[in-house]
GROMACS .gro file of N, CA and C in nm:
model
  408
    1MET      N    1   0.082  -0.118   0.000
    1MET     CA    2   0.000   0.000   0.000
    1MET      C    3   0.087   0.126   0.000
    2VAL      N    4   0.186   0.131   0.088
    2VAL     CA    5   0.275   0.247   0.095
    2VAL      C    6   0.352   0.259  -0.036
    3ASP      N    7   0.399   0.147  -0.086
    3ASP     CA    8   0.473   0.146  -0.211
    3ASP      C    9   0.390   0.209  -0.322
    4ARG      N   10   0.263   0.173  -0.330
    4ARG     CA   11   0.175   0.229  -0.435
    4ARG      C   12   0.155   0.378  -0.417
    5ALA      N   13   0.140   0.423  -0.292
    5ALA     CA   14   0.120   0.565  -0.267
    5ALA      C   15   0.243   0.646  -0.308
    6VAL      N   16   0.360   0.595  -0.274
    6VAL     CA   17   0.484   0.665  -0.311
    6VAL      C   18   0.500   0.667  -0.463
    7LYS      N   19   0.472   0.555  -0.528
    7LYS     CA   20   0.481   0.550  -0.675
    7LYS      C   21   0.381   0.646  -0.739
    8ALA      N   22   0.261   0.654  -0.685
    8ALA     CA   23   0.161   0.746  -0.739
    8ALA      C   24   0.205   0.891  -0.724
    9ALA      N   25   0.261   0.926  -0.608
    9ALA     CA   26   0.308   1.063  -0.586
    9ALA      C   27   0.422   1.096  -0.683
   10LEU      N   28   0.512   1.003  -0.702
   10LEU     CA   29   0.624   1.026  -0.795
   10LEU      C   30   0.576   1.032  -0.939
   11HIS      N   31   0.470   0.957  -0.970
   11HIS     CA   32   0.414   0.961  -1.106
   11HIS      C   33   0.350   1.098  -1.133
   12LEU      N   34   0.278   1.150  -1.033
   12LEU     CA   35   0.210   1.278  -1.050
   12LEU      C   36   0.309   1.395  -1.055
   13ARG      N   37   0.411   1.390  -0.969
   13ARG     CA   38   0.509   1.499  -0.961
   13ARG      C   39   0.648   1.439  -0.941
   14PRO      N   40   0.707   1.385  -1.046
   14PRO     CA   41   0.835   1.314  -1.031
   14PRO      C   42   0.950   1.400  -0.979
   15GLU      N   43   0.945   1.530  -1.000
   15GLU     CA   44   1.053   1.617  -0.956
   15GLU      C   45   1.026   1.682  -0.820
   16ALA      N   46   0.911   1.652  -0.761
   16ALA     CA   47   0.876   1.714  -0.634
   16ALA      C   48   0.964   1.659  -0.522
   17GLY      N   49   1.030   1.748  -0.452
   17GLY     CA   50   1.115   1.707  -0.340
   17GLY      C   51   1.037   1.634  -0.233
   18GLU      N   52   0.913   1.675  -0.211
   18GLU     CA   53   0.831   1.610  -0.108
   18GLU      C   54   0.803   1.464  -0.143
   19ALA      N   55   0.777   1.437  -0.270
   19ALA     CA   56   0.754   1.298  -0.313
   19ALA      C   57   0.881   1.216  -0.298
   20GLN      N   58   0.994   1.275  -0.332
   20GLN     CA   59   1.121   1.205  -0.319
   20GLN      C   60   1.157   1.183  -0.172
   21LEU      N   61   1.121   1.278  -0.086
   21LEU     CA   62   1.143   1.260   0.058
   21LEU      C   63   1.064   1.140   0.108
   22GLU      N   64   0.941   1.127   0.063
   22GLU     CA   65   0.859   1.013   0.106
   22GLU      C   66   0.913   0.882   0.050
   23ARG      N   67   0.972   0.886  -0.068
   23ARG     CA   68   1.036   0.765  -0.122
   23ARG      C   69   1.155   0.727  -0.033
   24ALA      N   70   1.233   0.825   0.006
   24ALA     CA   71   1.347   0.798   0.095
   24ALA      C   72   1.297   0.741   0.228
   25ARG      N   73   1.190   0.798   0.281
   25ARG     CA   74   1.134   0.748   0.408
   25ARG      C   75   1.086   0.604   0.391
   26TYR      N   76   1.021   0.575   0.278
   26TYR     CA   77   0.975   0.440   0.248
   26TYR      C   78   1.093   0.343   0.239
   27LEU      N   79   1.198   0.383   0.167
   27LEU     CA   80   1.315   0.296   0.154
   27LEU      C   81   1.376   0.266   0.290
   28TYR      N   82   1.381   0.367   0.376
   28TYR     CA   83   1.440   0.351   0.509
   28TYR      C   84   1.350   0.266   0.599
   29MET      N   85   1.225   0.304   0.611
   29MET     CA   86   1.137   0.241   0.711
   29MET      C   87   1.082   0.106   0.667
   30CYS      N   88   1.047   0.094   0.542
   30CYS     CA   89   0.981  -0.029   0.496
   30CYS      C   90   1.080  -0.132   0.441
   31ASN      N   91   1.179  -0.084   0.369
   31ASN     CA   92   1.272  -0.176   0.304
   31ASN      C   93   1.405  -0.191   0.377
   32ARG      N   94   1.431  -0.101   0.471
   32ARG     CA   95   1.560  -0.098   0.539
   32ARG      C   96   1.675  -0.090   0.439
   33ASP      N   97   1.649  -0.016   0.333
   33ASP     CA   98   1.747   0.006   0.226
   33ASP      C   99   1.813   0.140   0.252
   34TYR      N  100   1.906   0.139   0.346
   34TYR     CA  101   1.964   0.262   0.396
   34TYR      C  102   2.046   0.337   0.291
   35GLU      N  103   2.120   0.265   0.211
   35GLU     CA  104   2.207   0.332   0.113
   35GLU      C  105   2.124   0.402   0.005
   36ASN      N  106   2.019   0.337  -0.043
   36ASN     CA  107   1.934   0.403  -0.144
   36ASN      C  108   1.853   0.516  -0.082
   37ALA      N  109   1.812   0.501   0.042
   37ALA     CA  110   1.743   0.610   0.111
   37ALA      C  111   1.836   0.730   0.124
   38ARG      N  112   1.960   0.704   0.160
   38ARG     CA  113   2.061   0.810   0.174
   38ARG      C  114   2.084   0.878   0.038
   39ALA      N  115   2.093   0.799  -0.068
   39ALA     CA  116   2.114   0.856  -0.203
   39ALA      C  117   1.995   0.942  -0.243
   40GLU      N  118   1.876   0.896  -0.213
   40GLU     CA  119   1.755   0.974  -0.244
   40GLU      C  120   1.756   1.106  -0.167
   41LEU      N  121   1.798   1.102  -0.042
   41LEU     CA  122   1.803   1.223   0.039
   41LEU      C  123   1.906   1.323  -0.013
   42SER      N  124   2.011   1.274  -0.074
   42SER     CA  125   2.111   1.365  -0.132
   42SER      C  126   2.046   1.452  -0.239
   43THR      N  127   1.959   1.393  -0.318
   43THR     CA  128   1.886   1.467  -0.420
   43THR      C  129   1.784   1.561  -0.356
   44VAL      N  130   1.717   1.511  -0.255
   44VAL     CA  131   1.612   1.588  -0.189
   44VAL      C  132   1.669   1.712  -0.121
   45GLN      N  133   1.787   1.702  -0.062
   45GLN     CA  134   1.846   1.815   0.010
   45GLN      C  135   1.862   1.938  -0.078
   46SER      N  136   1.892   1.919  -0.205
   46SER     CA  137   1.906   2.035  -0.294
   46SER      C  138   1.771   2.096  -0.329
   47LYS      N  139   1.665   2.015  -0.324
   47LYS     CA  140   1.531   2.065  -0.356
   47LYS      C  141   1.460   2.123  -0.235
   48LEU      N  142   1.489   2.068  -0.118
   48LEU     CA  143   1.424   2.112   0.006
   48LEU      C  144   1.532   2.146   0.110
   49PRO      N  145   1.613   2.248   0.085
   49PRO     CA  146   1.727   2.274   0.173
   49PRO      C  147   1.689   2.317   0.314
   50ASN      N  148   1.568   2.363   0.335
   50ASN     CA  149   1.525   2.409   0.467
   50ASN      C  150   1.416   2.322   0.527
   51ASN      N  151   1.411   2.198   0.483
   51ASN     CA  152   1.310   2.106   0.535
   51ASN      C  153   1.372   2.023   0.647
   52ALA      N  154   1.323   2.043   0.767
   52ALA     CA  155   1.378   1.973   0.884
   52ALA      C  156   1.364   1.822   0.874
   53GLN      N  157   1.259   1.775   0.807
   53GLN     CA  158   1.237   1.631   0.795
   53GLN      C  159   1.349   1.562   0.719
   54VAL      N  160   1.408   1.632   0.624
   54VAL     CA  161   1.519   1.575   0.546
   54VAL      C  162   1.635   1.543   0.640
   55PHE      N  163   1.669   1.638   0.726
   55PHE     CA  164   1.782   1.619   0.817
   55PHE      C  165   1.748   1.517   0.927
   56ALA      N  166   1.624   1.517   0.973
   56ALA     CA  167   1.584   1.419   1.075
   56ALA      C  168   1.591   1.277   1.020
   57LEU      N  169   1.546   1.259   0.897
   57LEU     CA  170   1.553   1.126   0.837
   57LEU      C  171   1.698   1.083   0.815
   58MET      N  172   1.782   1.177   0.774
   58MET     CA  173   1.923   1.143   0.758
   58MET      C  174   1.983   1.106   0.894
   59GLY      N  175   1.941   1.177   0.999
   59GLY     CA  176   1.987   1.143   1.134
   59GLY      C  177   1.947   1.002   1.173
   60SER      N  178   1.826   0.963   1.137
   60SER     CA  179   1.779   0.827   1.168
   60SER      C  180   1.860   0.722   1.094
   61ILE      N  181   1.889   0.749   0.968
   61ILE     CA  182   1.969   0.655   0.889
   61ILE      C  183   2.110   0.645   0.948
   62ASP      N  184   2.168   0.760   0.981
   62ASP     CA  185   2.302   0.758   1.041
   62ASP      C  186   2.302   0.676   1.169
   63ARG      N  187   2.200   0.692   1.250
   63ARG     CA  188   2.195   0.620   1.379
   63ARG      C  189   2.194   0.470   1.359
   64VAL      N  190   2.107   0.421   1.270
   64VAL     CA  191   2.100   0.275   1.254
   64VAL      C  192   2.228   0.219   1.193
   65GLN      N  193   2.306   0.304   1.130
   65GLN     CA  194   2.433   0.261   1.074
   65GLN      C  195   2.550   0.286   1.169
   66GLY      N  196   2.518   0.329   1.291
   66GLY     CA  197   2.621   0.348   1.392
   66GLY      C  198   2.704   0.475   1.375
   67ARG      N  199   2.656   0.568   1.299
   67ARG     CA  200   2.726   0.696   1.277
   67ARG      C  201   2.670   0.800   1.374
   68TRP      N  202   2.707   0.787   1.499
   68TRP     CA  203   2.646   0.866   1.606
   68TRP      C  204   2.671   1.015   1.591
   69LYS      N  205   2.793   1.054   1.562
   69LYS     CA  206   2.823   1.198   1.550
   69LYS      C  207   2.748   1.259   1.433
   70GLU      N  208   2.744   1.188   1.320
   70GLU     CA  209   2.672   1.237   1.203
   70GLU      C  210   2.523   1.244   1.233
   71SER      N  211   2.473   1.144   1.304
   71SER     CA  212   2.332   1.144   1.342
   71SER      C  213   2.298   1.267   1.426
   72ALA      N  214   2.380   1.293   1.526
   72ALA     CA  215   2.356   1.410   1.612
   72ALA      C  216   2.363   1.539   1.531
   73ARG      N  217   2.460   1.549   1.441
   73ARG     CA  218   2.471   1.671   1.359
   73ARG      C  219   2.348   1.692   1.272
   74ASN      N  220   2.297   1.584   1.214
   74ASN     CA  221   2.177   1.597   1.130
   74ASN      C  222   2.054   1.634   1.213
   75TYR      N  223   2.039   1.572   1.329
   75TYR     CA  224   1.927   1.610   1.415
   75TYR      C  225   1.942   1.754   1.464
   76GLU      N  226   2.064   1.797   1.493
   76GLU     CA  227   2.086   1.936   1.535
   76GLU      C  228   2.044   2.032   1.424
   77LYS      N  229   2.077   1.999   1.300
   77LYS     CA  230   2.037   2.083   1.187
   77LYS      C  231   1.884   2.084   1.176
   78ALA      N  232   1.822   1.970   1.196
   78ALA     CA  233   1.675   1.965   1.192
   78ALA      C  234   1.617   2.056   1.300
   79LEU      N  235   1.680   2.057   1.417
   79LEU     CA  236   1.633   2.144   1.526
   79LEU      C  237   1.652   2.292   1.495
   80GLU      N  238   1.758   2.326   1.424
   80GLU     CA  239   1.776   2.465   1.383
   80GLU      C  240   1.658   2.511   1.297
   81LEU      N  241   1.608   2.420   1.214
   81LEU     CA  242   1.499   2.453   1.123
   81LEU      C  243   1.362   2.440   1.188
   82ASP      N  244   1.350   2.355   1.289
   82ASP     CA  245   1.222   2.331   1.358
   82ASP      C  246   1.250   2.312   1.507
   83PRO      N  247   1.277   2.421   1.579
   83PRO     CA  248   1.330   2.411   1.716
   83PRO      C  249   1.235   2.357   1.821
   84ARG      N  250   1.107   2.346   1.793
   84ARG     CA  251   1.012   2.297   1.893
   84ARG      C  252   0.960   2.157   1.860
   85ASN      N  253   1.024   2.089   1.769
   85ASN     CA  254   0.979   1.956   1.729
   85ASN      C  255   1.020   1.854   1.836
   86LEU      N  256   0.921   1.802   1.907
   86LEU     CA  257   0.949   1.710   2.018
   86LEU      C  258   1.017   1.582   1.973
   87PHE      N  259   0.977   1.529   1.859
   87PHE     CA  260   1.041   1.406   1.811
   87PHE      C  261   1.191   1.430   1.792
   88THR      N  262   1.225   1.539   1.726
   88THR     CA  263   1.366   1.567   1.698
   88THR      C  264   1.441   1.598   1.827
   89LEU      N  265   1.379   1.672   1.916
   89LEU     CA  266   1.444   1.698   2.045
   89LEU      C  267   1.477   1.567   2.116
   90ARG      N  268   1.385   1.476   2.116
   90ARG     CA  269   1.409   1.346   2.182
   90ARG      C  270   1.521   1.269   2.113
   91GLN      N  271   1.525   1.275   1.981
   91GLN     CA  272   1.628   1.202   1.908
   91GLN      C  273   1.767   1.258   1.938
   92VAL      N  274   1.778   1.389   1.944
   92VAL     CA  275   1.907   1.450   1.978
   92VAL      C  276   1.948   1.407   2.119
   93ALA      N  277   1.854   1.411   2.212
   93ALA     CA  278   1.884   1.370   2.350
   93ALA      C  279   1.930   1.224   2.355
   94LEU      N  280   1.867   1.138   2.278
   94LEU     CA  281   1.907   0.997   2.274
   94LEU      C  282   2.048   0.981   2.217
   95ASP      N  283   2.077   1.054   2.110
   95ASP     CA  284   2.212   1.047   2.052
   95ASP      C  285   2.316   1.093   2.154
   96TYR      N  286   2.289   1.206   2.219
   96TYR     CA  287   2.384   1.257   2.318
   96TYR      C  288   2.404   1.156   2.431
   97ALA      N  289   2.297   1.098   2.479
   97ALA     CA  290   2.309   0.999   2.587
   97ALA      C  291   2.389   0.878   2.542
   98ALA      N  292   2.364   0.833   2.419
   98ALA     CA  293   2.437   0.717   2.367
   98ALA      C  294   2.586   0.746   2.355
   99MET      N  295   2.620   0.873   2.331
   99MET     CA  296   2.760   0.912   2.321
   99MET      C  297   2.817   0.954   2.456
  100ARG      N  298   2.736   0.935   2.561
  100ARG     CA  299   2.773   0.968   2.699
  100ARG      C  300   2.796   1.118   2.717
  101ARG      N  301   2.725   1.196   2.640
  101ARG     CA  302   2.725   1.342   2.654
  101ARG      C  303   2.603   1.378   2.740
  102PHE      N  304   2.609   1.336   2.864
  102PHE     CA  305   2.492   1.344   2.951
  102PHE      C  306   2.447   1.487   2.978
  103ALA      N  307   2.539   1.578   2.996
  103ALA     CA  308   2.500   1.717   3.023
  103ALA      C  309   2.424   1.775   2.903
  104ASP      N  310   2.473   1.745   2.783
  104ASP     CA  311   2.404   1.793   2.662
  104ASP      C  312   2.266   1.728   2.650
  105SER      N  313   2.259   1.599   2.679
  105SER     CA  314   2.131   1.530   2.674
  105SER      C  315   2.033   1.589   2.773
  106ALA      N  316   2.080   1.615   2.894
  106ALA     CA  317   1.994   1.675   2.998
  106ALA      C  318   1.942   1.811   2.953
  107SER      N  319   2.028   1.890   2.891
  107SER     CA  320   1.989   2.022   2.843
  107SER      C  321   1.877   2.012   2.739
  108ILE      N  322   1.891   1.916   2.648
  108ILE     CA  323   1.789   1.898   2.544
  108ILE      C  324   1.658   1.847   2.605
  109ILE      N  325   1.667   1.754   2.699
  109ILE     CA  326   1.545   1.705   2.763
  109ILE      C  327   1.476   1.817   2.839
  110ASP      N  328   1.554   1.899   2.909
  110ASP     CA  329   1.496   2.013   2.980
  110ASP      C  330   1.428   2.108   2.883
  111ARG      N  331   1.490   2.128   2.770
  111ARG     CA  332   1.430   2.212   2.665
  111ARG      C  333   1.300   2.150   2.615
  112SER      N  334   1.297   2.018   2.602
  112SER     CA  335   1.176   1.948   2.560
  112SER      C  336   1.065   1.965   2.661
  113ILE      N  337   1.100   1.956   2.787
  113ILE     CA  338   1.001   1.973   2.894
  113ILE      C  339   0.944   2.114   2.891
  114ALA      N  340   1.027   2.212   2.859
  114ALA     CA  341   0.978   2.349   2.847
  114ALA      C  342   0.876   2.362   2.733
  115VAL      N  343   0.896   2.285   2.626
  115VAL     CA  344   0.803   2.287   2.513
  115VAL      C  345   0.673   2.215   2.548
  116ALA      N  346   0.686   2.103   2.620
  116ALA     CA  347   0.568   2.021   2.653
  116ALA      C  348   0.571   1.985   2.801
  117PRO      N  349   0.537   2.080   2.888
  117PRO     CA  350   0.549   2.057   3.033
  117PRO      C  351   0.458   1.946   3.087
  118GLN      N  352   0.353   1.911   3.015
  118GLN     CA  353   0.262   1.807   3.062
  118GLN      C  354   0.303   1.667   3.015
  119ASP      N  355   0.409   1.656   2.938
  119ASP     CA  356   0.453   1.527   2.884
  119ASP      C  357   0.525   1.447   2.992
  120VAL      N  358   0.457   1.348   3.044
  120VAL     CA  359   0.511   1.266   3.153
  120VAL      C  360   0.631   1.184   3.105
  121ASP      N  361   0.625   1.137   2.981
  121ASP     CA  362   0.735   1.056   2.928
  121ASP      C  363   0.868   1.133   2.930
  122LEU      N  364   0.862   1.262   2.903
  122LEU     CA  365   0.985   1.342   2.906
  122LEU      C  366   1.042   1.349   3.047
  123ARG      N  367   0.956   1.361   3.144
  123ARG     CA  368   1.004   1.366   3.284
  123ARG      C  369   1.064   1.232   3.325
  124VAL      N  370   1.005   1.125   3.280
  124VAL     CA  371   1.059   0.992   3.309
  124VAL      C  372   1.194   0.976   3.238
  125CYS      N  373   1.201   1.022   3.115
  125CYS     CA  374   1.326   1.017   3.039
  125CYS      C  375   1.436   1.093   3.112
  126ARG      N  376   1.400   1.208   3.166
  126ARG     CA  377   1.498   1.290   3.240
  126ARG      C  378   1.546   1.218   3.365
  127ALA      N  379   1.455   1.150   3.434
  127ALA     CA  380   1.493   1.074   3.553
  127ALA      C  381   1.585   0.958   3.516
  128TRP      N  382   1.555   0.888   3.409
  128TRP     CA  383   1.641   0.778   3.364
  128TRP      C  384   1.779   0.830   3.324
  129LEU      N  385   1.781   0.946   3.262
  129LEU     CA  386   1.910   1.005   3.226
  129LEU      C  387   1.995   1.031   3.350
  130ASP      N  388   1.933   1.087   3.453
  130ASP     CA  389   2.007   1.112   3.578
  130ASP      C  390   2.059   0.981   3.638
  131LEU      N  391   1.979   0.876   3.627
  131LEU     CA  392   2.022   0.746   3.678
  131LEU      C  393   2.145   0.696   3.600
  132ASP      N  394   2.138   0.705   3.466
  132ASP     CA  395   2.252   0.661   3.384
  132ASP      C  396   2.374   0.748   3.407
  133TRP      N  397   2.352   0.877   3.423
  133TRP     CA  398   2.460   0.974   3.432
  133TRP      C  399   2.528   0.971   3.568
  134ARG      N  400   2.446   0.977   3.673
  134ARG     CA  401   2.501   0.993   3.808
  134ARG      C  402   2.470   0.875   3.900
  135ALA      N  403   2.405   0.774   3.846
  135ALA     CA  404   2.361   0.661   3.928
  135ALA      C  405   2.275   0.710   4.043
  136ASP      N  406   2.192   0.812   4.014
  136ASP     CA  407   2.108   0.873   4.116
  136ASP      C  408   1.967   0.889   4.062
   0.00000   0.00000   0.00000
């Protein structure tokens, strides 16, 4: 079903960056075809240079391939373009924690809590971070 939707979008507007972004997302999420998703995103970046989703998806691909620093850089760029995006804020915090950059992770989680103060999951995430960081 997703494959057909992506093909239909590309058929209607083959040069549309948005359609190509969804193809890259499909390749990544459905096919786990990271290299072709990455190649598709290279094309998309020139068409949608200020689209935060492009950088967030590249960050996700980098992460599954173990490229932690590149992942964090791509998520950081996505945050520059969309600074209140909770998904991206969480992803940056996860990358920082995985790289044992606990202070940076805490800062991002605190920023997330400021955006969504009623989000209980963020508060739990912050508590787990303190446990990992300080064993407290």
